[in-house]
Coordinates of C-alpha atoms (C1' of nucleotides) in Angstrom, one line a residue:
Chain L
M158 CA 0.0 0.0 0.0
A159 CA 1.0 3.6 -0.6
K160 CA 4.0 3.9 1.6
Q161 CA 3.3 6.7 4.1
E162 CA 6.9 7.6 3.9
S163 CA 6.7 7.0 7.7
I164 CA 9.6 5.1 9.0
G165 CA 8.7 3.5 12.3
I166 CA 7.7 0.1 13.6
Q167 CA 4.9 -0.9 11.2
A168 CA 3.0 -3.2 13.5
V169 CA 2.8 -0.5 16.1
D170 CA 1.7 2.2 13.7
R171 CA -1.1 -0.1 12.5
A172 CA -2.1 -1.1 16.0
F173 CA -2.8 2.6 16.8
D174 CA -4.5 3.1 13.5
I175 CA -6.8 0.3 14.4
V176 CA -7.5 1.7 17.9
E177 CA -8.3 5.1 16.4
A178 CA -10.5 3.5 13.7
L179 CA -12.4 1.7 16.4
T180 CA -13.2 4.9 18.2
E181 CA -14.1 6.6 15.0
L182 CA -16.5 3.8 14.1
D183 CA -17.8 3.5 17.6
G184 CA -16.9 -0.2 17.6
A185 CA -16.7 -2.4 14.6
G186 CA -16.4 -6.0 13.4
V187 CA -13.3 -7.4 11.8
S188 CA -14.4 -6.9 8.2
E189 CA -15.7 -3.4 8.6
L190 CA -12.5 -2.4 10.4
A191 CA -10.3 -4.0 7.8
R192 CA -12.0 -2.1 5.1
H193 CA -11.7 1.1 7.0
V194 CA -8.0 0.8 7.6
D195 CA -7.4 -0.8 4.3
L196 CA -5.8 -4.0 5.5
P197 CA -6.5 -7.7 4.8
K198 CA -9.0 -9.1 7.2
S199 CA -6.5 -11.6 8.6
T200 CA -4.1 -8.8 9.5
A201 CA -6.8 -6.8 11.2
H202 CA -7.9 -9.8 13.0
N203 CA -4.4 -10.6 14.2
H204 CA -4.1 -7.1 15.6
L205 CA -7.5 -7.2 17.3
R206 CA -6.6 -10.4 18.9
T207 CA -3.4 -9.0 20.2
L208 CA -5.0 -5.8 21.5
E209 CA -7.7 -7.8 23.1
Q210 CA -5.2 -9.8 24.9
T211 CA -3.5 -6.8 26.3
E212 CA -7.0 -5.6 27.3
Y213 CA -6.8 -2.4 25.4
V214 CA -9.6 -3.6 23.2
V215 CA -12.8 -5.2 24.3
H216 CA -14.6 -7.9 22.4
E217 CA -18.3 -7.8 23.1
D218 CA -21.4 -8.9 21.2
G219 CA -19.3 -9.6 18.1
E220 CA -17.9 -6.1 18.1
Y221 CA -14.6 -4.8 19.0
R222 CA -14.4 -1.5 21.0
A223 CA -11.5 0.5 22.3
G224 CA -11.3 -0.5 26.0
L225 CA -11.3 1.6 29.1
K226 CA -7.7 0.6 29.9
F227 CA -6.7 3.7 28.0
L228 CA -8.3 5.6 30.9
R229 CA -5.5 4.3 33.1
I230 CA -2.8 5.6 30.9
S231 CA -4.3 8.9 30.2
E232 CA -5.3 9.6 33.8
T233 CA -1.9 8.9 35.1
A234 CA -0.3 10.8 32.3
R235 CA -2.5 13.7 33.2
K236 CA -1.9 13.5 36.9
Q237 CA 1.8 13.5 36.3
H238 CA 1.5 16.7 34.3
E239 CA 2.6 19.6 36.3
L240 CA 0.0 21.9 34.7
Y241 CA -2.8 19.7 35.8
Q242 CA -1.5 19.3 39.3
V243 CA -1.2 23.0 40.0
A244 CA -4.0 24.4 37.9
R245 CA -6.8 22.0 38.0
S246 CA -8.6 23.3 41.1
E247 CA -8.2 26.9 39.9
V248 CA -10.0 26.1 36.7
D249 CA -12.9 25.0 38.8
H250 CA -12.7 28.3 40.7
L251 CA -12.6 30.3 37.5
A252 CA -15.7 28.5 36.1
E253 CA -17.6 28.9 39.3
K254 CA -16.7 32.6 39.6
T255 CA -17.6 33.6 36.1
G256 CA -20.4 31.1 35.5
E257 CA -18.8 30.4 32.1
I258 CA -16.6 27.6 30.8
S259 CA -13.0 27.5 31.9
A260 CA -10.4 25.4 30.3
L261 CA -6.7 24.3 30.5
M262 CA -4.5 23.8 27.6
T263 CA -1.0 22.6 27.0
E264 CA 1.1 22.1 23.9
E265 CA 2.2 18.7 22.5
H266 CA 3.8 18.1 19.1
G267 CA 2.9 21.6 18.1
R268 CA -0.8 21.3 18.8
G269 CA -3.0 22.6 21.6
V270 CA -4.4 19.9 23.9
F271 CA -7.3 20.5 26.2
V272 CA -6.2 19.0 29.5
Y273 CA -9.1 20.0 31.7
R274 CA -12.4 21.8 31.6
S275 CA -14.9 23.0 34.0
R276 CA -18.4 24.4 33.5
G277 CA -20.0 27.2 35.4
S278 CA -23.6 27.6 36.0
E279 CA -24.3 29.6 32.9
A280 CA -21.9 27.6 30.8
A281 CA -22.5 27.4 27.1
R282 CA -23.1 24.0 25.5
I283 CA -19.9 23.5 23.8
D284 CA -18.5 20.7 21.7
T285 CA -14.9 21.0 22.8
C286 CA -13.7 18.5 25.3
V287 CA -10.9 17.1 27.2
G288 CA -8.4 15.4 25.0
D289 CA -9.2 17.4 21.9
R290 CA -6.3 18.5 19.9
V291 CA -6.6 21.8 17.9
P292 CA -4.4 24.0 15.8
I293 CA -2.6 26.2 18.3
H294 CA -3.0 29.5 16.5
C295 CA -6.8 29.5 16.5
T296 CA -7.6 29.8 20.2
A297 CA -6.9 32.2 22.9
L298 CA -5.4 29.4 24.9
G299 CA -3.1 28.4 22.1
K300 CA -2.0 31.9 21.3
A301 CA -1.2 32.5 24.9
I302 CA 1.1 29.5 24.8
L303 CA 2.6 30.3 21.5
A304 CA 3.4 33.9 22.5
F305 CA 5.6 32.7 25.4
L306 CA 7.4 29.9 23.7
P307 CA 11.0 30.4 22.7
A308 CA 11.2 32.0 19.3
D309 CA 12.8 29.0 17.5
R310 CA 10.2 26.7 18.9
R311 CA 7.5 29.0 17.8
N312 CA 8.8 29.2 14.3
E313 CA 9.2 25.5 14.1
I314 CA 5.6 24.9 15.0
V315 CA 4.2 27.4 12.6
E316 CA 6.5 26.0 10.0
R317 CA 5.3 22.5 10.6
H318 CA 1.6 23.0 10.9
G319 CA 1.1 26.2 8.9
L320 CA -1.8 28.6 9.7
T321 CA -4.8 26.8 8.4
A322 CA -8.1 28.5 8.6
V323 CA -10.5 26.8 10.9
N324 CA -13.1 29.5 10.6
H325 CA -13.6 32.8 8.8
N326 CA -11.9 34.7 11.6
T327 CA -8.9 32.5 12.0
I328 CA -5.6 34.2 11.7
T329 CA -3.9 32.9 8.6
D330 CA -1.2 35.5 8.1
R331 CA 2.1 35.2 9.8
D332 CA 2.7 38.9 10.2
V333 CA -0.7 39.4 11.7
L334 CA 0.0 36.6 14.1
S335 CA 3.4 38.0 15.1
E336 CA 1.9 41.3 15.9
E337 CA -0.8 39.8 18.0
L338 CA 1.6 37.6 19.8
E339 CA 3.6 40.7 20.6
D340 CA 0.5 42.2 22.2
I341 CA -0.1 39.1 24.1
R342 CA 3.4 39.1 25.5
E343 CA 2.8 42.6 26.7
R344 CA -0.6 42.2 28.2
K345 CA -0.2 38.5 29.3
I346 CA -3.7 38.1 27.9
A347 CA -4.9 36.5 24.7
Y348 CA -8.3 36.9 23.1
D349 CA -10.2 34.7 20.7
D350 CA -12.9 36.4 18.8
E351 CA -14.7 33.6 17.1
E352 CA -11.6 32.4 15.5
R353 CA -12.3 28.8 16.0
L354 CA -16.0 28.5 16.8
N355 CA -18.7 30.7 15.6
G356 CA -20.4 32.6 18.4
L357 CA -17.6 31.9 20.9
R358 CA -15.3 34.3 22.4
S359 CA -12.6 33.7 25.0
V360 CA -9.9 35.2 27.2
A361 CA -6.8 33.4 28.2
A362 CA -3.6 33.8 30.1
P363 CA -0.3 31.9 29.9
I364 CA 1.0 29.9 32.9
L365 CA 4.8 30.2 33.4
D366 CA 6.8 28.0 35.6
G367 CA 9.7 28.8 37.9
S368 CA 12.2 29.3 35.1
N369 CA 9.7 31.4 33.1
S370 CA 8.8 28.9 30.4
V371 CA 5.2 28.3 29.5
I372 CA 3.7 25.1 30.6
G373 CA 0.2 25.9 29.4
S374 CA -2.6 28.4 29.6
I375 CA -6.0 28.9 31.2
S376 CA -9.2 30.5 29.8
V377 CA -12.7 31.6 30.2
A378 CA -15.0 31.2 27.2
G379 CA -18.6 32.1 26.5
P380 CA -21.1 33.1 23.9
T381 CA -20.3 36.4 22.1
H382 CA -23.4 38.2 23.4
R383 CA -22.2 37.8 26.9
M384 CA -18.6 38.4 26.2
Q385 CA -18.6 42.1 25.4
G386 CA -17.8 45.6 26.5
N387 CA -16.2 46.1 29.8
R388 CA -16.7 42.5 30.9
F389 CA -14.7 41.2 27.9
E390 CA -12.1 43.8 27.8
T391 CA -11.3 44.4 31.4
E392 CA -13.2 42.4 34.0
L393 CA -12.6 38.9 32.7
P394 CA -9.0 39.5 31.7
E395 CA -8.3 40.7 35.2
T396 CA -10.0 37.7 36.8
V397 CA -8.1 35.4 34.5
L398 CA -4.8 37.1 35.2
G399 CA -5.5 36.9 38.9
I400 CA -6.1 33.2 38.7
A401 CA -3.0 32.7 36.5
N402 CA -1.0 34.4 39.2
V403 CA -2.3 32.2 41.9
I404 CA -1.4 29.2 39.8
E405 CA 2.1 30.5 39.3
L406 CA 2.4 30.9 43.0
N407 CA 1.3 27.3 43.5
I408 CA 4.2 26.3 41.3
Q409 CA 6.8 28.2 43.4
H410 CA 5.6 26.4 46.5
A411 CA 5.4 22.9 45.1
Chain G
M80 CA 14.0 -13.6 27.3
A81 CA 11.6 -15.5 29.4
K82 CA 8.7 -16.1 27.0
Q83 CA 5.6 -14.7 28.5
E84 CA 3.7 -17.5 26.8
S85 CA 1.7 -14.7 25.2
I86 CA 1.1 -15.2 21.6
G87 CA 0.3 -12.0 19.8
I88 CA 2.1 -9.4 17.8
Q89 CA 5.3 -8.9 19.7
A90 CA 6.0 -5.4 18.6
V91 CA 2.6 -4.3 19.7
D92 CA 2.8 -6.0 23.1
R93 CA 6.2 -4.3 23.6
A94 CA 4.9 -0.9 22.6
F95 CA 2.3 -1.0 25.3
D96 CA 4.7 -2.4 27.8
I97 CA 6.8 0.6 27.1
V98 CA 4.0 3.1 27.4
E99 CA 3.0 1.5 30.7
A100 CA 6.5 1.6 31.9
L101 CA 6.7 5.3 31.0
T102 CA 3.7 6.0 33.2
E103 CA 5.1 3.9 36.0
L104 CA 8.4 5.7 35.9
D105 CA 6.8 9.1 35.4
G106 CA 8.9 9.7 32.3
A107 CA 12.3 8.2 31.6
G108 CA 15.3 8.2 29.4
V109 CA 16.1 5.5 26.9
S110 CA 18.5 3.6 29.0
E111 CA 16.4 3.7 32.2
L112 CA 13.4 2.5 30.2
A113 CA 15.3 -0.2 28.5
R114 CA 16.5 -1.5 31.8
H115 CA 13.0 -1.4 33.2
V116 CA 11.4 -3.4 30.4
D117 CA 14.5 -5.6 29.9
L118 CA 15.2 -4.8 26.3
P119 CA 18.3 -3.6 24.4
K120 CA 18.6 0.1 24.3
S121 CA 18.3 0.2 20.5
T122 CA 15.1 -1.7 20.6
A123 CA 13.7 0.6 23.2
H124 CA 14.8 3.5 21.2
N125 CA 13.2 2.2 18.1
H126 CA 9.9 1.9 19.9
L127 CA 10.1 5.3 21.5
R128 CA 10.8 6.9 18.1
T129 CA 7.8 5.2 16.6
L130 CA 5.6 6.2 19.5
E131 CA 6.8 9.7 19.4
Q132 CA 6.0 9.9 15.7
T133 CA 2.5 8.8 16.3
E134 CA 2.4 11.4 19.0
Y135 CA 1.4 9.0 21.7
V136 CA 4.7 9.7 23.4
V137 CA 6.3 13.1 24.0
H138 CA 10.0 13.8 24.0
E139 CA 10.8 16.7 26.2
D140 CA 14.0 17.8 28.1
G141 CA 15.7 14.5 27.2
E142 CA 12.9 12.5 28.7
Y143 CA 10.1 10.5 27.2
R144 CA 6.7 10.7 28.7
A145 CA 3.3 9.1 27.8
G146 CA 1.5 11.8 25.8
L147 CA -1.9 13.3 26.3
K148 CA -3.1 11.8 23.0
F149 CA -4.3 8.9 25.1
L150 CA -6.8 11.3 26.5
R151 CA -8.5 11.4 23.1
I152 CA -8.9 7.7 22.9
S153 CA -10.0 7.2 26.4
E154 CA -12.5 10.1 26.4
T155 CA -14.2 9.0 23.2
A156 CA -14.2 5.5 24.4
R157 CA -15.8 6.6 27.6
K158 CA -18.4 8.8 25.9
Q159 CA -19.4 6.0 23.6
H160 CA -20.0 3.8 26.6
E161 CA -23.7 3.6 27.3
L162 CA -23.2 3.5 31.1
Y163 CA -21.3 6.8 31.1
Q164 CA -23.9 8.4 28.8
V165 CA -26.9 7.6 31.0
A166 CA -25.4 7.6 34.5
R167 CA -22.8 10.3 34.6
S168 CA -25.0 13.1 35.7
E169 CA -26.7 11.0 38.2
V170 CA -23.4 10.2 39.9
D171 CA -23.0 13.9 40.4
H172 CA -26.5 14.1 41.9
L173 CA -25.8 11.2 44.3
A174 CA -22.5 12.7 45.4
E175 CA -24.1 16.1 46.0
K176 CA -27.1 14.6 47.8
T177 CA -25.1 12.5 50.2
G178 CA -22.0 14.6 50.5
E179 CA -20.0 11.5 50.0
I180 CA -18.1 10.0 47.1
S181 CA -20.1 8.4 44.3
A182 CA -18.7 6.2 41.6
L183 CA -19.5 4.3 38.5
M184 CA -18.1 1.0 37.6
T185 CA -18.3 -1.4 34.7
E186 CA -16.7 -4.7 33.9
E187 CA -14.0 -5.4 31.4
H188 CA -12.0 -8.5 31.0
G189 CA -13.3 -9.7 34.3
R190 CA -12.1 -6.8 36.3
G191 CA -14.0 -3.8 37.7
V192 CA -13.2 -0.5 36.1
F193 CA -14.0 2.9 37.6
V194 CA -15.6 4.9 34.8
Y195 CA -16.5 8.0 36.7
R196 CA -16.4 9.5 40.1
S197 CA -17.8 12.5 41.8
R198 CA -17.1 14.0 45.2
G199 CA -19.6 15.5 47.5
S200 CA -18.9 18.2 50.1
E201 CA -17.8 15.9 52.9
A202 CA -16.1 13.4 50.6
A203 CA -13.3 11.3 52.0
R204 CA -9.9 11.7 50.5
I205 CA -9.6 8.5 48.7
D206 CA -7.0 7.1 46.4
T207 CA -9.2 5.4 44.0
C208 CA -9.7 7.1 40.8
V209 CA -11.1 6.9 37.3
G210 CA -9.4 4.3 35.2
D211 CA -8.4 2.1 38.1
R212 CA -9.0 -1.6 37.6
V213 CA -9.7 -3.7 40.6
P214 CA -10.6 -7.3 41.4
I215 CA -14.3 -7.4 40.9
H216 CA -15.2 -9.4 44.1
C217 CA -13.8 -6.9 46.6
T218 CA -16.0 -3.9 46.1
A219 CA -19.7 -3.3 46.4
L220 CA -19.7 -2.0 42.9
G221 CA -18.0 -5.1 41.6
K222 CA -20.3 -7.5 43.5
A223 CA -23.4 -5.7 42.2
I224 CA -22.2 -6.4 38.7
L225 CA -21.1 -9.9 39.4
A226 CA -24.4 -10.8 40.9
F227 CA -26.3 -9.9 37.8
L228 CA -24.1 -11.4 35.2
P229 CA -25.2 -14.6 33.6
A230 CA -24.0 -17.6 35.7
D231 CA -21.5 -18.9 33.1
R232 CA -19.9 -15.6 32.7
R233 CA -19.7 -15.2 36.5
N234 CA -18.0 -18.6 36.9
E235 CA -15.6 -17.9 34.1
I236 CA -14.5 -14.7 35.7
V237 CA -14.1 -16.2 39.2
E238 CA -12.3 -19.1 37.5
R239 CA -9.9 -16.8 35.7
H240 CA -9.1 -14.3 38.4
G241 CA -9.7 -16.3 41.6
L242 CA -10.6 -14.6 44.8
T243 CA -7.5 -13.0 46.0
A244 CA -7.5 -11.2 49.3
V245 CA -6.9 -7.5 48.9
N246 CA -7.6 -6.8 52.5
H247 CA -8.4 -8.7 55.7
N248 CA -12.1 -8.5 55.0
T249 CA -12.0 -9.5 51.4
I250 CA -14.3 -12.5 50.5
T251 CA -12.0 -15.3 49.5
D252 CA -14.4 -18.2 49.7
R253 CA -16.6 -19.1 46.8
D254 CA -19.5 -20.3 48.8
V255 CA -19.5 -17.2 50.9
L256 CA -19.4 -15.2 47.7
S257 CA -22.3 -17.2 46.2
E258 CA -24.5 -16.6 49.2
E259 CA -23.8 -12.9 49.2
L260 CA -24.5 -12.6 45.5
E261 CA -27.8 -14.3 46.1
D262 CA -28.6 -11.7 48.7
I263 CA -27.6 -8.9 46.3
R264 CA -29.8 -10.3 43.6
E265 CA -32.7 -10.2 46.0
R266 CA -32.1 -6.8 47.5
K267 CA -30.6 -5.2 44.4
I268 CA -28.1 -3.7 46.8
A269 CA -24.5 -4.6 47.5
Y270 CA -22.4 -3.7 50.5
D271 CA -18.7 -3.3 51.0
D272 CA -17.6 -3.4 54.6
E273 CA -13.9 -2.5 54.3
E274 CA -13.3 -5.4 52.0
R275 CA -10.9 -3.4 49.8
L276 CA -9.8 -0.4 51.7
N277 CA -9.5 0.0 55.5
G278 CA -12.0 2.4 57.0
L279 CA -14.1 2.5 53.9
R280 CA -17.6 1.3 53.5
S281 CA -19.9 1.5 50.5
V282 CA -23.3 0.8 49.1
A283 CA -23.9 -0.1 45.5
A284 CA -26.7 -0.9 43.1
P285 CA -26.5 -2.6 39.7
I286 CA -27.7 -0.9 36.5
L287 CA -29.6 -3.0 34.1
D288 CA -30.4 -2.2 30.5
G289 CA -33.5 -2.8 28.4
S290 CA -32.9 -6.5 28.1
N291 CA -32.1 -6.9 31.8
S292 CA -28.3 -7.3 31.5
V293 CA -26.0 -5.5 33.8
I294 CA -24.0 -2.7 32.2
G295 CA -22.5 -1.5 35.4
S296 CA -23.1 -0.2 38.9
I297 CA -23.3 2.9 41.0
S298 CA -22.2 3.5 44.5
V299 CA -21.8 5.8 47.5
A300 CA -18.7 5.4 49.7
G301 CA -17.6 7.0 52.9
P302 CA -15.6 6.5 56.0
T303 CA -16.9 3.8 58.3
H304 CA -17.7 6.1 61.2
R305 CA -20.2 7.9 59.0
M306 CA -21.5 4.8 57.3
Q307 CA -23.4 3.1 60.1
G308 CA -26.7 2.3 61.6
N309 CA -29.8 3.4 59.8
R310 CA -27.9 5.5 57.3
F311 CA -25.8 2.6 56.1
E312 CA -28.5 0.0 56.3
T313 CA -31.6 1.8 55.0
E314 CA -31.2 5.4 54.1
L315 CA -28.3 5.2 51.7
P316 CA -29.4 2.0 50.0
E317 CA -32.8 3.6 49.3
T318 CA -31.2 6.7 47.8
V319 CA -28.9 4.6 45.7
L320 CA -31.7 2.4 44.5
G321 CA -33.7 5.4 43.6
I322 CA -31.0 6.8 41.5
A323 CA -30.3 3.5 39.9
N324 CA -34.0 3.4 38.9
V325 CA -33.7 6.9 37.4
I326 CA -30.8 5.8 35.3
E327 CA -32.6 2.7 34.1
L328 CA -35.4 5.0 33.0
N329 CA -32.9 7.1 31.2
I330 CA -31.9 4.0 29.3
Q331 CA -35.5 3.2 28.2
H332 CA -36.0 6.7 26.7
A333 CA -32.6 6.8 24.9
Chain R
dT125 C1' -36.3 -24.3 3.4
dA126 C1' -32.6 -23.9 0.4
dT127 C1' -29.3 -20.8 -1.4
dA128 C1' -26.4 -17.0 -1.3
dA129 C1' -23.7 -13.4 0.7
dA130 C1' -21.1 -11.6 4.1
dT131 C1' -18.6 -12.2 8.3
dG132 C1' -15.3 -14.2 11.6
dT133 C1' -11.6 -17.4 12.2
dT134 C1' -7.6 -20.3 11.2
dC135 C1' -3.4 -21.8 8.8
dA136 C1' 1.1 -22.0 6.6
dG137 C1' 4.7 -20.0 3.4
dT138 C1' 7.5 -16.2 2.5
dA139 C1' 9.4 -11.7 2.2
dT140 C1' 9.9 -8.5 5.4
dC141 C1' 11.1 -6.0 9.0
dG142 C1' 11.9 -5.6 14.0
dA143 C1' 15.5 -7.1 17.1
dG144 C1' 19.8 -6.6 18.9
dG145 C1' 24.8 -5.9 18.9
dG146 C1' 28.0 -2.6 18.3
dA147 C1' 30.0 2.0 17.2
dC148 C1' 30.0 7.0 17.5
dG149 C1' 29.6 11.6 19.5
dG150 C1' 28.2 14.2 23.3
dT151 C1' 27.8 15.2 28.2
dA152 C1' 28.2 14.7 32.9
dT153 C1' 31.0 12.7 36.7
dA154 C1' 35.2 11.6 39.2
Chain B
dT71 C1' 42.1 14.4 31.7
dA72 C1' 40.0 10.2 31.9
dT73 C1' 36.0 7.5 32.7
dA74 C1' 31.4 6.3 32.6
dC75 C1' 27.0 6.9 30.9
dC76 C1' 23.7 8.3 27.8
dG77 C1' 21.2 8.9 23.4
dT78 C1' 21.3 8.0 18.5
dC79 C1' 22.5 5.7 14.3
dC80 C1' 23.6 1.7 11.3
dC81 C1' 23.6 -2.8 9.6
dT82 C1' 23.1 -7.6 9.4
dC83 C1' 20.3 -11.8 10.4
dG84 C1' 16.6 -14.5 11.6
dA85 C1' 12.3 -14.4 13.7
dT86 C1' 7.8 -12.9 12.6
dA87 C1' 4.2 -10.1 10.9
dC88 C1' 1.8 -10.0 6.7
dT89 C1' -0.8 -12.0 3.2
dG90 C1' -4.1 -14.9 0.6
dA91 C1' -6.8 -18.5 0.5
dA92 C1' -9.6 -21.9 2.7
dC93 C1' -12.8 -23.1 6.4
dA94 C1' -16.5 -22.2 9.6
dT95 C1' -20.5 -19.5 11.0
dT96 C1' -24.0 -16.4 10.9
dT97 C1' -27.3 -13.4 8.4
dA98 C1' -29.9 -12.2 4.4
dT99 C1' -32.4 -13.5 0.2
dA100 C1' -35.2 -16.1 -2.9

DNA sequence: TATAAATGTTCAGTATCGAGGGACGGTATA
DNA sequence: TATACCGTCCCTCGATACTGAACATTTATA
């Protein structure tokens, strides 16, 4: 099959492809899966058997599903993450205080990853959730991180992923982005004005560790009609900044 | 190397061993990891490179860590799980109502898996968390499931995993277990009297789907001194049963 | 009910590809 | 300065993962 130009252990690549396919298909039989990943049935079957043995895949009612053993990995990985340790409870605070959605993001492989999320009483129904990986340039959270990364790292990321438009408001021009990142560095606050999701605005602040490198960012997000005027421009930014400071203090004393 | 007697795709098995090792070690370098999984450095390195390429592993500061991409798999797997869909919010209710810890369990590969957990205002500090996999016979949650599984399935599980003692109170005798399961079927309520963790008691109820098969169980757990007398024997069981009923109604109308 | 189609599972041969040893350069330790 | 350790790369060989076809089993169709 069309060589993916990817050098790496083939069997391992395929195993993960299969697991991902299983989640996409919401469970599947051997044949359906084999078709989806474009492999002979027997190969697919062989992988499924292996994965089932390791308990990462579950075989029930003639269907294979991704198992909950992945929860163990992801939960421990998350708990070991400094950002989650120090910021998690503050995200809850922020959500409660503002009534909106608050979220935590970190960067991995040049993309933004939602690490944690908390919903306030008025929180918008939103389809973003923990574990989602998004282009880093199209959210307040992502831009807050990007702004404070070392310049070479930042360029490398933009180089590798480009500035694809996710929305009509997404920043797609490098110069525009550079300028905005400059502002963000100054203010320590990033905005997202419907750059990823229509009708959604957000405010985010970076979180720096002891040696002043970004380990992630925190945000409040809500429907545009509620995110306006003084609240959007002053009130929320101040609240977010305050919380970010508290978190940074947590880091010092950890 | 000592053959694990496991037939399956070796490379895949090893890849997961490595990921697990990474979480156990809380990140590690190539050599440390290689020692831990008893493989040549080069082999370990080869795997790490592959895993990093798939983004399931992160390479930072000369250390390899399990990446947060696992969150994507586990979160979608969880969301696709019927139990989580119908019961999640009720767990929050239960926790809030009782002030204690409430949890959700399902069965996979003969073990009990914590799918969700919510803490009430008085909730005990507890070291059990989402994703944990425990022997199914040593918790109220597990016994509630076990009691309502088809007999052959139940036997198969007990056969395969045995009744190992996790604690001085753990049930280790099959006849004792059978009797208790009989009671549970009658009451639709299972108890855990410090059978897994010292000082912790809990009350659980099974959750049955449309065709009357167990898809999981729900519980309240708290410190023994608070879980006593009428509250433990009547009040909480009734509350739990009530919530379980609500959940089962949710299933009908889904 | 018989037939057909589709699915899951097993098997064995073969080319492939992962395993592992060793070497090289870099970095910390003594 | 010397030594030890680490991470990365390379290459060769033999185990092994892939394949394709055949068998079994269930579901759909006539």
